[in-house]
């Protein structure tokens, strides 16, 4: 039974996003919440190639990136459905990842993102820029999963 609670989780196909998704699935089970899987994408201004940086040639790059983002969101939603009996929503949105996640979490109870978890020389974990931006600017509690 769903109580109207929504957990937003950012996914990008990385291991850190998979860990965040697993954490969000566990939390959705506890809260009986809908899981909203969000994937942000954008076309880079330039593409790095062996010959140097070149501008994208046509819309096929945009289509390829969008389709890859859609596949990532679809796979993540399938993982949620396989793990827990709760409603799942997906959103594949063009834009900066932090901005998209913050926007899509406005009506949620929780935002979950992964962190690359870089270590400093002292051994402390650093939070990636998306996780940091979400933690600082989201209107809802944010969990950064390492």
mmCIF file of N, CA and C in Angstrom:
data_model
loop_
_atom_site.group_PDB
_atom_site.id
_atom_site.type_symbol
_atom_site.label_atom_id
_atom_site.label_comp_id
_atom_site.label_asym_id
_atom_site.label_seq_id
_atom_site.Cartn_x
_atom_site.Cartn_y
_atom_site.Cartn_z
ATOM 1 N N UNK A 1 0.838 -1.186 0.000
ATOM 2 C CA UNK A 1 0.000 0.000 0.000
ATOM 3 C C UNK A 1 0.876 1.241 0.000
ATOM 4 N N UNK A 2 0.569 2.170 -0.896
ATOM 5 C CA UNK A 2 1.361 3.392 -1.001
ATOM 6 C C UNK A 2 0.670 4.504 -0.229
ATOM 7 N N UNK A 3 1.428 5.249 0.555
ATOM 8 C CA UNK A 3 0.862 6.301 1.402
ATOM 9 C C UNK A 3 1.048 7.701 0.818
ATOM 10 N N UNK A 4 1.451 7.791 -0.433
ATOM 11 C CA UNK A 4 1.672 9.091 -1.061
ATOM 12 C C UNK A 4 3.094 9.596 -0.962
ATOM 13 N N UNK A 5 3.928 8.896 -0.215
ATOM 14 C CA UNK A 5 5.326 9.302 -0.087
ATOM 15 C C UNK A 5 6.070 9.004 -1.384
ATOM 16 N N UNK A 6 7.010 9.879 -1.709
ATOM 17 C CA UNK A 6 7.820 9.725 -2.921
ATOM 18 C C UNK A 6 9.290 9.855 -2.549
ATOM 19 N N UNK A 7 10.081 8.912 -3.056
ATOM 20 C CA UNK A 7 11.531 8.971 -2.928
ATOM 21 C C UNK A 7 12.094 9.156 -4.326
ATOM 22 N N UNK A 8 12.859 10.213 -4.522
ATOM 23 C CA UNK A 8 13.502 10.476 -5.806
ATOM 24 C C UNK A 8 14.922 9.956 -5.730
ATOM 25 N N UNK A 9 15.330 9.226 -6.777
ATOM 26 C CA UNK A 9 16.698 8.716 -6.830
ATOM 27 C C UNK A 9 17.296 9.049 -8.190
ATOM 28 N N UNK A 10 18.493 9.614 -8.168
ATOM 29 C CA UNK A 10 19.198 9.952 -9.401
ATOM 30 C C UNK A 10 20.016 8.764 -9.879
ATOM 31 N N UNK A 11 19.841 8.408 -11.153
ATOM 32 C CA UNK A 11 20.604 7.300 -11.724
ATOM 33 C C UNK A 11 21.275 7.745 -13.020
ATOM 34 N N UNK A 12 22.484 7.215 -13.234
ATOM 35 C CA UNK A 12 23.217 7.542 -14.465
ATOM 36 C C UNK A 12 23.952 6.336 -15.038
ATOM 37 N N UNK A 13 23.650 5.152 -14.509
ATOM 38 C CA UNK A 13 24.292 3.952 -15.004
ATOM 39 C C UNK A 13 25.607 3.611 -14.319
ATOM 40 N N UNK A 14 26.045 4.426 -13.387
ATOM 41 C CA UNK A 14 27.315 4.195 -12.700
ATOM 42 C C UNK A 14 27.118 3.291 -11.482
ATOM 43 N N UNK A 15 28.227 2.766 -10.967
ATOM 44 C CA UNK A 15 28.176 1.948 -9.751
ATOM 45 C C UNK A 15 27.638 2.745 -8.573
ATOM 46 N N UNK A 16 28.044 4.005 -8.466
ATOM 47 C CA UNK A 16 27.584 4.823 -7.336
ATOM 48 C C UNK A 16 26.082 5.067 -7.423
ATOM 49 N N UNK A 17 25.555 5.217 -8.630
ATOM 50 C CA UNK A 17 24.116 5.387 -8.793
ATOM 51 C C UNK A 17 23.384 4.083 -8.476
ATOM 52 N N UNK A 18 23.991 2.952 -8.813
ATOM 53 C CA UNK A 18 23.396 1.659 -8.466
ATOM 54 C C UNK A 18 23.299 1.500 -6.951
ATOM 55 N N UNK A 19 24.327 1.936 -6.237
ATOM 56 C CA UNK A 19 24.282 1.876 -4.771
ATOM 57 C C UNK A 19 23.183 2.798 -4.228
ATOM 58 N N UNK A 20 23.046 3.962 -4.820
ATOM 59 C CA UNK A 20 21.984 4.882 -4.400
ATOM 60 C C UNK A 20 20.607 4.275 -4.686
ATOM 61 N N UNK A 21 20.468 3.629 -5.832
ATOM 62 C CA UNK A 21 19.200 2.986 -6.178
ATOM 63 C C UNK A 21 18.870 1.883 -5.182
ATOM 64 N N UNK A 22 19.842 1.055 -4.841
ATOM 65 C CA UNK A 22 19.613 0.002 -3.853
ATOM 66 C C UNK A 22 19.170 0.588 -2.516
ATOM 67 N N UNK A 23 19.810 1.676 -2.113
ATOM 68 C CA UNK A 23 19.461 2.328 -0.851
ATOM 69 C C UNK A 23 18.035 2.870 -0.926
ATOM 70 N N UNK A 24 17.681 3.486 -2.055
ATOM 71 C CA UNK A 24 16.334 4.041 -2.232
ATOM 72 C C UNK A 24 15.280 2.937 -2.232
ATOM 73 N N UNK A 25 15.598 1.794 -2.827
ATOM 74 C CA UNK A 25 14.670 0.661 -2.826
ATOM 75 C C UNK A 25 14.404 0.204 -1.390
ATOM 76 N N UNK A 26 15.459 0.058 -0.606
ATOM 77 C CA UNK A 26 15.296 -0.350 0.795
ATOM 78 C C UNK A 26 14.450 0.661 1.563
ATOM 79 N N UNK A 27 14.709 1.934 1.329
ATOM 80 C CA UNK A 27 13.963 2.990 2.023
ATOM 81 C C UNK A 27 12.507 3.016 1.573
ATOM 82 N N UNK A 28 12.255 2.768 0.289
ATOM 83 C CA UNK A 28 10.881 2.733 -0.229
ATOM 84 C C UNK A 28 10.092 1.612 0.430
ATOM 85 N N UNK A 29 10.732 0.503 0.677
ATOM 86 C CA UNK A 29 10.090 -0.614 1.346
ATOM 87 C C UNK A 29 9.679 -0.218 2.766
ATOM 88 N N UNK A 30 10.572 0.451 3.470
ATOM 89 C CA UNK A 30 10.290 0.892 4.844
ATOM 90 C C UNK A 30 9.163 1.922 4.855
ATOM 91 N N UNK A 31 9.225 2.889 3.942
ATOM 92 C CA UNK A 31 8.270 4.007 3.936
ATOM 93 C C UNK A 31 7.004 3.725 3.128
ATOM 94 N N UNK A 32 6.972 2.579 2.428
ATOM 95 C CA UNK A 32 5.869 2.278 1.510
ATOM 96 C C UNK A 32 5.695 3.431 0.530
ATOM 97 N N UNK A 33 6.803 3.806 -0.095
ATOM 98 C CA UNK A 33 6.846 5.007 -0.942
ATOM 99 C C UNK A 33 6.968 4.656 -2.413
ATOM 100 N N UNK A 34 6.499 5.564 -3.245
ATOM 101 C CA UNK A 34 6.750 5.514 -4.679
ATOM 102 C C UNK A 34 8.213 5.860 -4.910
ATOM 103 N N UNK A 35 8.843 5.180 -5.852
ATOM 104 C CA UNK A 35 10.211 5.509 -6.233
ATOM 105 C C UNK A 35 10.158 6.240 -7.561
ATOM 106 N N UNK A 36 10.718 7.436 -7.586
ATOM 107 C CA UNK A 36 10.820 8.223 -8.820
ATOM 108 C C UNK A 36 12.277 8.180 -9.284
ATOM 109 N N UNK A 37 12.511 7.450 -10.358
ATOM 110 C CA UNK A 37 13.847 7.307 -10.936
ATOM 111 C C UNK A 37 14.071 8.473 -11.891
ATOM 112 N N UNK A 38 15.126 9.249 -11.660
ATOM 113 C CA UNK A 38 15.402 10.431 -12.479
ATOM 114 C C UNK A 38 16.783 10.311 -13.120
ATOM 115 N N UNK A 39 16.803 10.492 -14.434
ATOM 116 C CA UNK A 39 18.057 10.511 -15.180
ATOM 117 C C UNK A 39 18.147 11.829 -15.932
ATOM 118 N N UNK A 40 19.207 12.576 -15.684
ATOM 119 C CA UNK A 40 19.448 13.834 -16.394
ATOM 120 C C UNK A 40 20.461 13.576 -17.494
ATOM 121 N N UNK A 41 20.313 14.298 -18.590
ATOM 122 C CA UNK A 41 21.266 14.152 -19.689
ATOM 123 C C UNK A 41 21.459 15.505 -20.356
ATOM 124 N N UNK A 42 22.560 15.635 -21.059
ATOM 125 C CA UNK A 42 22.800 16.839 -21.858
ATOM 126 C C UNK A 42 23.808 16.504 -22.952
ATOM 127 N N UNK A 43 23.781 17.305 -23.990
ATOM 128 C CA UNK A 43 24.742 17.159 -25.082
ATOM 129 C C UNK A 43 25.925 18.058 -24.759
ATOM 130 N N UNK A 44 27.114 17.497 -24.738
ATOM 131 C CA UNK A 44 28.279 18.338 -24.465
ATOM 132 C C UNK A 44 28.482 19.364 -25.576
ATOM 133 N N UNK A 45 29.064 20.485 -25.213
ATOM 134 C CA UNK A 45 29.334 21.513 -26.210
ATOM 135 C C UNK A 45 30.338 21.042 -27.241
ATOM 136 N N UNK A 46 31.270 20.215 -26.794
ATOM 137 C CA UNK A 46 32.261 19.644 -27.702
ATOM 138 C C UNK A 46 32.427 18.169 -27.368
ATOM 139 N N UNK A 47 32.885 17.433 -28.329
ATOM 140 C CA UNK A 47 33.179 16.018 -28.149
ATOM 141 C C UNK A 47 34.687 15.847 -28.222
ATOM 142 N N UNK A 48 35.246 15.165 -27.266
ATOM 143 C CA UNK A 48 36.686 14.939 -27.250
ATOM 144 C C UNK A 48 37.017 13.765 -28.171
ATOM 145 N N UNK A 49 37.916 13.982 -29.089
ATOM 146 C CA UNK A 49 38.353 12.939 -30.012
ATOM 147 C C UNK A 49 39.877 12.946 -30.065
ATOM 148 N N UNK A 50 40.457 11.935 -30.696
ATOM 149 C CA UNK A 50 41.909 11.868 -30.800
ATOM 150 C C UNK A 50 42.485 13.104 -31.485
ATOM 151 N N UNK A 51 41.726 13.658 -32.415
ATOM 152 C CA UNK A 51 42.198 14.830 -33.146
ATOM 153 C C UNK A 51 41.997 16.118 -32.356
ATOM 154 N N UNK A 52 41.378 16.023 -31.183
ATOM 155 C CA UNK A 52 41.109 17.209 -30.375
ATOM 156 C C UNK A 52 39.617 17.364 -30.165
ATOM 157 N N UNK A 53 39.228 18.511 -29.658
ATOM 158 C CA UNK A 53 37.821 18.783 -29.390
ATOM 159 C C UNK A 53 37.123 19.216 -30.669
ATOM 160 N N UNK A 54 35.987 18.601 -30.941
ATOM 161 C CA UNK A 54 35.215 18.968 -32.121
ATOM 162 C C UNK A 54 33.764 19.173 -31.717
ATOM 163 N N UNK A 55 33.047 20.094 -32.354
ATOM 164 C CA UNK A 55 31.644 20.281 -32.024
ATOM 165 C C UNK A 55 30.823 19.102 -32.546
ATOM 166 N N UNK A 56 29.722 18.765 -31.893
ATOM 167 C CA UNK A 56 28.866 17.704 -32.403
ATOM 168 C C UNK A 56 28.409 18.032 -33.826
ATOM 169 N N UNK A 57 28.368 17.015 -34.690
ATOM 170 C CA UNK A 57 28.072 17.226 -36.102
ATOM 171 C C UNK A 57 26.587 17.386 -36.386
ATOM 172 N N UNK A 58 25.737 16.658 -35.658
ATOM 173 C CA UNK A 58 24.307 16.702 -35.981
ATOM 174 C C UNK A 58 23.485 16.240 -34.785
ATOM 175 N N UNK A 59 22.199 16.094 -35.019
ATOM 176 C CA UNK A 59 21.296 15.705 -33.948
ATOM 177 C C UNK A 59 21.442 14.250 -33.529
ATOM 178 N N UNK A 60 22.168 13.445 -34.297
ATOM 179 C CA UNK A 60 22.269 12.036 -33.930
ATOM 180 C C UNK A 60 22.967 11.861 -32.578
ATOM 181 N N UNK A 61 23.895 12.730 -32.238
ATOM 182 C CA UNK A 61 24.539 12.654 -30.934
ATOM 183 C C UNK A 61 23.509 12.913 -29.836
ATOM 184 N N UNK A 62 22.676 13.921 -30.022
ATOM 185 C CA UNK A 62 21.623 14.211 -29.048
ATOM 186 C C UNK A 62 20.688 13.017 -28.897
ATOM 187 N N UNK A 63 20.268 12.434 -30.014
ATOM 188 C CA UNK A 63 19.386 11.265 -29.969
ATOM 189 C C UNK A 63 20.050 10.100 -29.250
ATOM 190 N N UNK A 64 21.311 9.875 -29.526
ATOM 191 C CA UNK A 64 22.044 8.777 -28.908
ATOM 192 C C UNK A 64 22.136 8.962 -27.398
ATOM 193 N N UNK A 65 22.457 10.169 -26.957
ATOM 194 C CA UNK A 65 22.578 10.449 -25.523
ATOM 195 C C UNK A 65 21.219 10.323 -24.839
ATOM 196 N N UNK A 66 20.182 10.863 -25.446
ATOM 197 C CA UNK A 66 18.829 10.772 -24.874
ATOM 198 C C UNK A 66 18.389 9.313 -24.775
ATOM 199 N N UNK A 67 18.612 8.541 -25.819
ATOM 200 C CA UNK A 67 18.219 7.129 -25.814
ATOM 201 C C UNK A 67 18.983 6.341 -24.753
ATOM 202 N N UNK A 68 20.261 6.656 -24.581
ATOM 203 C CA UNK A 68 21.045 5.993 -23.537
ATOM 204 C C UNK A 68 20.485 6.331 -22.156
ATOM 205 N N UNK A 69 20.124 7.583 -21.947
ATOM 206 C CA UNK A 69 19.535 8.006 -20.668
ATOM 207 C C UNK A 69 18.206 7.296 -20.427
ATOM 208 N N UNK A 70 17.399 7.171 -21.465
ATOM 209 C CA UNK A 70 16.118 6.472 -21.335
ATOM 210 C C UNK A 70 16.328 4.999 -20.983
ATOM 211 N N UNK A 71 17.327 4.370 -21.585
ATOM 212 C CA UNK A 71 17.625 2.966 -21.293
ATOM 213 C C UNK A 71 18.075 2.800 -19.839
ATOM 214 N N UNK A 72 18.873 3.733 -19.342
ATOM 215 C CA UNK A 72 19.336 3.687 -17.953
ATOM 216 C C UNK A 72 18.151 3.802 -17.002
ATOM 217 N N UNK A 73 17.250 4.750 -17.261
ATOM 218 C CA UNK A 73 16.083 4.932 -16.400
ATOM 219 C C UNK A 73 15.158 3.719 -16.448
ATOM 220 N N UNK A 74 14.968 3.157 -17.625
ATOM 221 C CA UNK A 74 14.110 1.979 -17.775
ATOM 222 C C UNK A 74 14.676 0.791 -17.009
ATOM 223 N N UNK A 75 15.983 0.573 -17.110
ATOM 224 C CA UNK A 75 16.627 -0.533 -16.394
ATOM 225 C C UNK A 75 16.524 -0.327 -14.883
ATOM 226 N N UNK A 76 16.710 0.893 -14.422
ATOM 227 C CA UNK A 76 16.610 1.176 -12.987
ATOM 228 C C UNK A 76 15.185 0.940 -12.492
ATOM 229 N N UNK A 77 14.191 1.368 -13.261
ATOM 230 C CA UNK A 77 12.799 1.149 -12.874
ATOM 231 C C UNK A 77 12.488 -0.345 -12.807
ATOM 232 N N UNK A 78 13.041 -1.121 -13.717
ATOM 233 C CA UNK A 78 12.844 -2.573 -13.693
ATOM 234 C C UNK A 78 13.450 -3.178 -12.427
ATOM 235 N N UNK A 79 14.613 -2.685 -12.014
ATOM 236 C CA UNK A 79 15.235 -3.164 -10.774
ATOM 237 C C UNK A 79 14.350 -2.886 -9.570
ATOM 238 N N UNK A 80 13.733 -1.703 -9.558
ATOM 239 C CA UNK A 80 12.834 -1.373 -8.454
ATOM 240 C C UNK A 80 11.652 -2.337 -8.457
ATOM 241 N N UNK A 81 11.026 -2.530 -9.618
ATOM 242 C CA UNK A 81 9.863 -3.420 -9.705
ATOM 243 C C UNK A 81 10.203 -4.851 -9.306
ATOM 244 N N UNK A 82 11.404 -5.298 -9.634
ATOM 245 C CA UNK A 82 11.827 -6.651 -9.269
ATOM 246 C C UNK A 82 12.060 -6.789 -7.766
ATOM 247 N N UNK A 83 12.409 -5.693 -7.107
ATOM 248 C CA UNK A 83 12.798 -5.745 -5.703
ATOM 249 C C UNK A 83 11.655 -5.490 -4.728
ATOM 250 N N UNK A 84 10.722 -4.644 -5.104
ATOM 251 C CA UNK A 84 9.696 -4.228 -4.147
ATOM 252 C C UNK A 84 8.400 -3.919 -4.893
ATOM 253 N N UNK A 85 7.292 -4.194 -4.241
ATOM 254 C CA UNK A 85 5.982 -3.939 -4.837
ATOM 255 C C UNK A 85 5.534 -2.526 -4.474
ATOM 256 N N UNK A 86 6.053 -1.569 -5.221
ATOM 257 C CA UNK A 86 5.711 -0.171 -4.993
ATOM 258 C C UNK A 86 5.631 0.524 -6.346
ATOM 259 N N UNK A 87 4.835 1.578 -6.450
ATOM 260 C CA UNK A 87 4.790 2.303 -7.725
ATOM 261 C C UNK A 87 6.158 2.882 -8.083
ATOM 262 N N UNK A 88 6.434 2.916 -9.383
ATOM 263 C CA UNK A 88 7.691 3.453 -9.893
ATOM 264 C C UNK A 88 7.370 4.457 -10.984
ATOM 265 N N UNK A 89 8.021 5.601 -10.911
ATOM 266 C CA UNK A 89 7.920 6.621 -11.954
ATOM 267 C C UNK A 89 9.306 6.818 -12.544
ATOM 268 N N UNK A 90 9.373 7.223 -13.801
ATOM 269 C CA UNK A 90 10.660 7.586 -14.385
ATOM 270 C C UNK A 90 10.565 8.979 -14.983
ATOM 271 N N UNK A 91 11.677 9.674 -14.943
ATOM 272 C CA UNK A 91 11.791 10.984 -15.576
ATOM 273 C C UNK A 91 13.173 11.062 -16.212
ATOM 274 N N UNK A 92 13.192 11.293 -17.502
ATOM 275 C CA UNK A 92 14.433 11.474 -18.245
ATOM 276 C C UNK A 92 14.394 12.905 -18.755
ATOM 277 N N UNK A 93 15.287 13.733 -18.213
ATOM 278 C CA UNK A 93 15.182 15.175 -18.421
ATOM 279 C C UNK A 93 16.512 15.734 -18.908
ATOM 280 N N UNK A 94 16.457 16.555 -19.930
ATOM 281 C CA UNK A 94 17.659 17.241 -20.401
ATOM 282 C C UNK A 94 17.989 18.371 -19.442
ATOM 283 N N UNK A 95 19.239 18.411 -19.000
ATOM 284 C CA UNK A 95 19.668 19.497 -18.132
ATOM 285 C C UNK A 95 20.777 19.070 -17.193
ATOM 286 N N UNK A 96 21.234 20.014 -16.406
ATOM 287 C CA UNK A 96 22.250 19.773 -15.398
ATOM 288 C C UNK A 96 21.707 18.806 -14.354
ATOM 289 N N UNK A 97 22.473 17.788 -14.005
ATOM 290 C CA UNK A 97 21.991 16.736 -13.114
ATOM 291 C C UNK A 97 21.487 17.284 -11.784
ATOM 292 N N UNK A 98 22.251 18.132 -11.133
ATOM 293 C CA UNK A 98 21.831 18.654 -9.835
ATOM 294 C C UNK A 98 20.541 19.462 -9.966
ATOM 295 N N UNK A 99 20.462 20.322 -10.964
ATOM 296 C CA UNK A 99 19.254 21.139 -11.155
ATOM 297 C C UNK A 99 18.033 20.271 -11.413
ATOM 298 N N UNK A 100 18.200 19.251 -12.255
ATOM 299 C CA UNK A 100 17.080 18.355 -12.586
ATOM 300 C C UNK A 100 16.628 17.603 -11.338
ATOM 301 N N UNK A 101 17.568 17.048 -10.590
ATOM 302 C CA UNK A 101 17.206 16.289 -9.396
ATOM 303 C C UNK A 101 16.519 17.164 -8.352
ATOM 304 N N UNK A 102 17.050 18.345 -8.126
ATOM 305 C CA UNK A 102 16.439 19.270 -7.162
ATOM 306 C C UNK A 102 15.020 19.623 -7.585
ATOM 307 N N UNK A 103 14.821 19.879 -8.863
ATOM 308 C CA UNK A 103 13.493 20.215 -9.369
ATOM 309 C C UNK A 103 12.520 19.044 -9.224
ATOM 310 N N UNK A 104 12.957 17.846 -9.607
ATOM 311 C CA UNK A 104 12.077 16.673 -9.583
ATOM 312 C C UNK A 104 11.800 16.161 -8.176
ATOM 313 N N UNK A 105 12.525 16.669 -7.188
ATOM 314 C CA UNK A 105 12.324 16.249 -5.797
ATOM 315 C C UNK A 105 11.501 17.244 -4.989
ATOM 316 N N UNK A 106 11.012 18.302 -5.625
ATOM 317 C CA UNK A 106 10.291 19.336 -4.877
ATOM 318 C C UNK A 106 9.104 18.802 -4.080
ATOM 319 N N UNK A 107 8.389 17.819 -4.617
ATOM 320 C CA UNK A 107 7.213 17.278 -3.935
ATOM 321 C C UNK A 107 7.510 15.949 -3.235
ATOM 322 N N UNK A 108 8.779 15.570 -3.150
ATOM 323 C CA UNK A 108 9.167 14.281 -2.570
ATOM 324 C C UNK A 108 9.431 14.415 -1.073
ATOM 325 N N UNK A 109 9.556 13.267 -0.435
ATOM 326 C CA UNK A 109 9.926 13.244 0.976
ATOM 327 C C UNK A 109 11.428 13.064 1.147
ATOM 328 N N UNK A 110 12.096 12.576 0.077
ATOM 329 C CA UNK A 110 13.519 12.288 0.180
ATOM 330 C C UNK A 110 14.143 12.278 -1.211
ATOM 331 N N UNK A 111 15.369 12.767 -1.300
ATOM 332 C CA UNK A 111 16.172 12.707 -2.519
ATOM 333 C C UNK A 111 17.401 11.867 -2.212
ATOM 334 N N UNK A 112 17.685 10.888 -3.093
ATOM 335 C CA UNK A 112 18.822 9.992 -2.899
ATOM 336 C C UNK A 112 19.732 10.084 -4.117
ATOM 337 N N UNK A 113 21.014 10.335 -3.879
ATOM 338 C CA UNK A 113 22.001 10.399 -4.957
ATOM 339 C C UNK A 113 23.240 9.622 -4.542
ATOM 340 N N UNK A 114 24.007 9.216 -5.527
ATOM 341 C CA UNK A 114 25.273 8.554 -5.257
ATOM 342 C C UNK A 114 26.394 9.566 -5.219
ATOM 343 N N UNK A 115 27.478 9.184 -4.593
ATOM 344 C CA UNK A 115 28.655 10.034 -4.541
ATOM 345 C C UNK A 115 29.838 9.246 -5.059
ATOM 346 N N UNK A 116 30.705 9.893 -5.835
ATOM 347 C CA UNK A 116 31.886 9.180 -6.290
ATOM 348 C C UNK A 116 32.798 8.780 -5.143
ATOM 349 N N UNK A 117 32.668 9.454 -4.005
ATOM 350 C CA UNK A 117 33.418 9.063 -2.822
ATOM 351 C C UNK A 117 34.926 9.150 -2.968
ATOM 352 N N UNK A 118 35.416 10.221 -3.547
ATOM 353 C CA UNK A 118 36.868 10.416 -3.636
ATOM 354 C C UNK A 118 37.433 10.635 -2.243
ATOM 355 N N UNK A 119 38.575 10.064 -1.980
ATOM 356 C CA UNK A 119 39.211 10.250 -0.676
ATOM 357 C C UNK A 119 40.291 11.319 -0.767
ATOM 358 N N UNK A 120 40.366 12.101 0.280
ATOM 359 C CA UNK A 120 41.432 13.099 0.382
ATOM 360 C C UNK A 120 42.682 12.416 0.931
ATOM 361 N N UNK A 121 43.765 13.130 0.988
ATOM 362 C CA UNK A 121 45.001 12.577 1.546
ATOM 363 C C UNK A 121 44.831 12.174 3.003
ATOM 364 N N UNK A 122 43.940 12.853 3.706
ATOM 365 C CA UNK A 122 43.722 12.517 5.115
ATOM 366 C C UNK A 122 42.772 11.341 5.292
ATOM 367 N N UNK A 123 42.226 10.822 4.173
ATOM 368 C CA UNK A 123 41.342 9.673 4.254
ATOM 369 C C UNK A 123 39.873 10.020 4.342
ATOM 370 N N UNK A 124 39.538 11.298 4.399
ATOM 371 C CA UNK A 124 38.137 11.710 4.465
ATOM 372 C C UNK A 124 37.500 11.585 3.088
ATOM 373 N N UNK A 125 36.215 11.260 3.072
ATOM 374 C CA UNK A 125 35.501 11.171 1.805
ATOM 375 C C UNK A 125 35.034 12.546 1.361
ATOM 376 N N UNK A 126 35.198 12.809 0.076
ATOM 377 C CA UNK A 126 34.660 14.029 -0.518
ATOM 378 C C UNK A 126 33.374 13.688 -1.248
ATOM 379 N N UNK A 127 32.392 14.553 -1.198
ATOM 380 C CA UNK A 127 31.149 14.356 -1.915
ATOM 381 C C UNK A 127 31.282 15.006 -3.278
ATOM 382 N N UNK A 128 30.794 14.321 -4.321
ATOM 383 C CA UNK A 128 30.835 14.863 -5.673
ATOM 384 C C UNK A 128 29.974 16.102 -5.797
ATOM 385 N N UNK A 129 30.152 16.837 -6.874
ATOM 386 C CA UNK A 129 29.460 18.110 -7.023
ATOM 387 C C UNK A 129 27.951 17.961 -7.112
ATOM 388 N N UNK A 130 27.445 16.908 -7.752
ATOM 389 C CA UNK A 130 25.994 16.727 -7.832
ATOM 390 C C UNK A 130 25.437 16.462 -6.437
ATOM 391 N N UNK A 131 26.054 15.547 -5.712
ATOM 392 C CA UNK A 131 25.598 15.255 -4.359
ATOM 393 C C UNK A 131 25.668 16.466 -3.451
ATOM 394 N N UNK A 132 26.737 17.216 -3.564
ATOM 395 C CA UNK A 132 26.896 18.415 -2.745
ATOM 396 C C UNK A 132 25.842 19.462 -3.084
ATOM 397 N N UNK A 133 25.628 19.704 -4.368
ATOM 398 C CA UNK A 133 24.617 20.685 -4.779
ATOM 399 C C UNK A 133 23.224 20.273 -4.311
ATOM 400 N N UNK A 134 22.907 18.988 -4.429
ATOM 401 C CA UNK A 134 21.601 18.505 -3.973
ATOM 402 C C UNK A 134 21.464 18.669 -2.464
ATOM 403 N N UNK A 135 22.493 18.295 -1.723
ATOM 404 C CA UNK A 135 22.441 18.411 -0.270
ATOM 405 C C UNK A 135 22.286 19.862 0.177
ATOM 406 N N UNK A 136 22.922 20.767 -0.546
ATOM 407 C CA UNK A 136 22.863 22.187 -0.172
ATOM 408 C C UNK A 136 21.577 22.884 -0.612
ATOM 409 N N UNK A 137 20.999 22.462 -1.742
ATOM 410 C CA UNK A 137 19.924 23.260 -2.333
ATOM 411 C C UNK A 137 18.567 22.577 -2.440
ATOM 412 N N UNK A 138 18.485 21.281 -2.233
ATOM 413 C CA UNK A 138 17.189 20.617 -2.334
ATOM 414 C C UNK A 138 16.290 21.045 -1.174
ATOM 415 N N UNK A 139 15.018 21.136 -1.454
ATOM 416 C CA UNK A 139 14.044 21.542 -0.439
ATOM 417 C C UNK A 139 13.642 20.371 0.455
ATOM 418 N N UNK A 140 14.166 19.181 0.169
ATOM 419 C CA UNK A 140 13.818 17.990 0.948
ATOM 420 C C UNK A 140 15.108 17.363 1.496
ATOM 421 N N UNK A 141 14.987 16.512 2.503
ATOM 422 C CA UNK A 141 16.187 15.817 2.985
ATOM 423 C C UNK A 141 16.860 15.061 1.847
ATOM 424 N N UNK A 142 18.181 15.053 1.853
ATOM 425 C CA UNK A 142 18.953 14.411 0.796
ATOM 426 C C UNK A 142 19.931 13.428 1.405
ATOM 427 N N UNK A 143 19.937 12.218 0.854
ATOM 428 C CA UNK A 143 20.877 11.194 1.264
ATOM 429 C C UNK A 143 21.893 11.012 0.162
ATOM 430 N N UNK A 144 23.171 11.145 0.499
ATOM 431 C CA UNK A 144 24.252 10.914 -0.455
ATOM 432 C C UNK A 144 24.880 9.577 -0.078
ATOM 433 N N UNK A 145 24.724 8.591 -0.945
ATOM 434 C CA UNK A 145 25.187 7.235 -0.671
ATOM 435 C C UNK A 145 26.596 7.067 -1.195
ATOM 436 N N UNK A 146 27.508 6.651 -0.339
ATOM 437 C CA UNK A 146 28.900 6.411 -0.728
ATOM 438 C C UNK A 146 29.095 4.967 -1.082
#
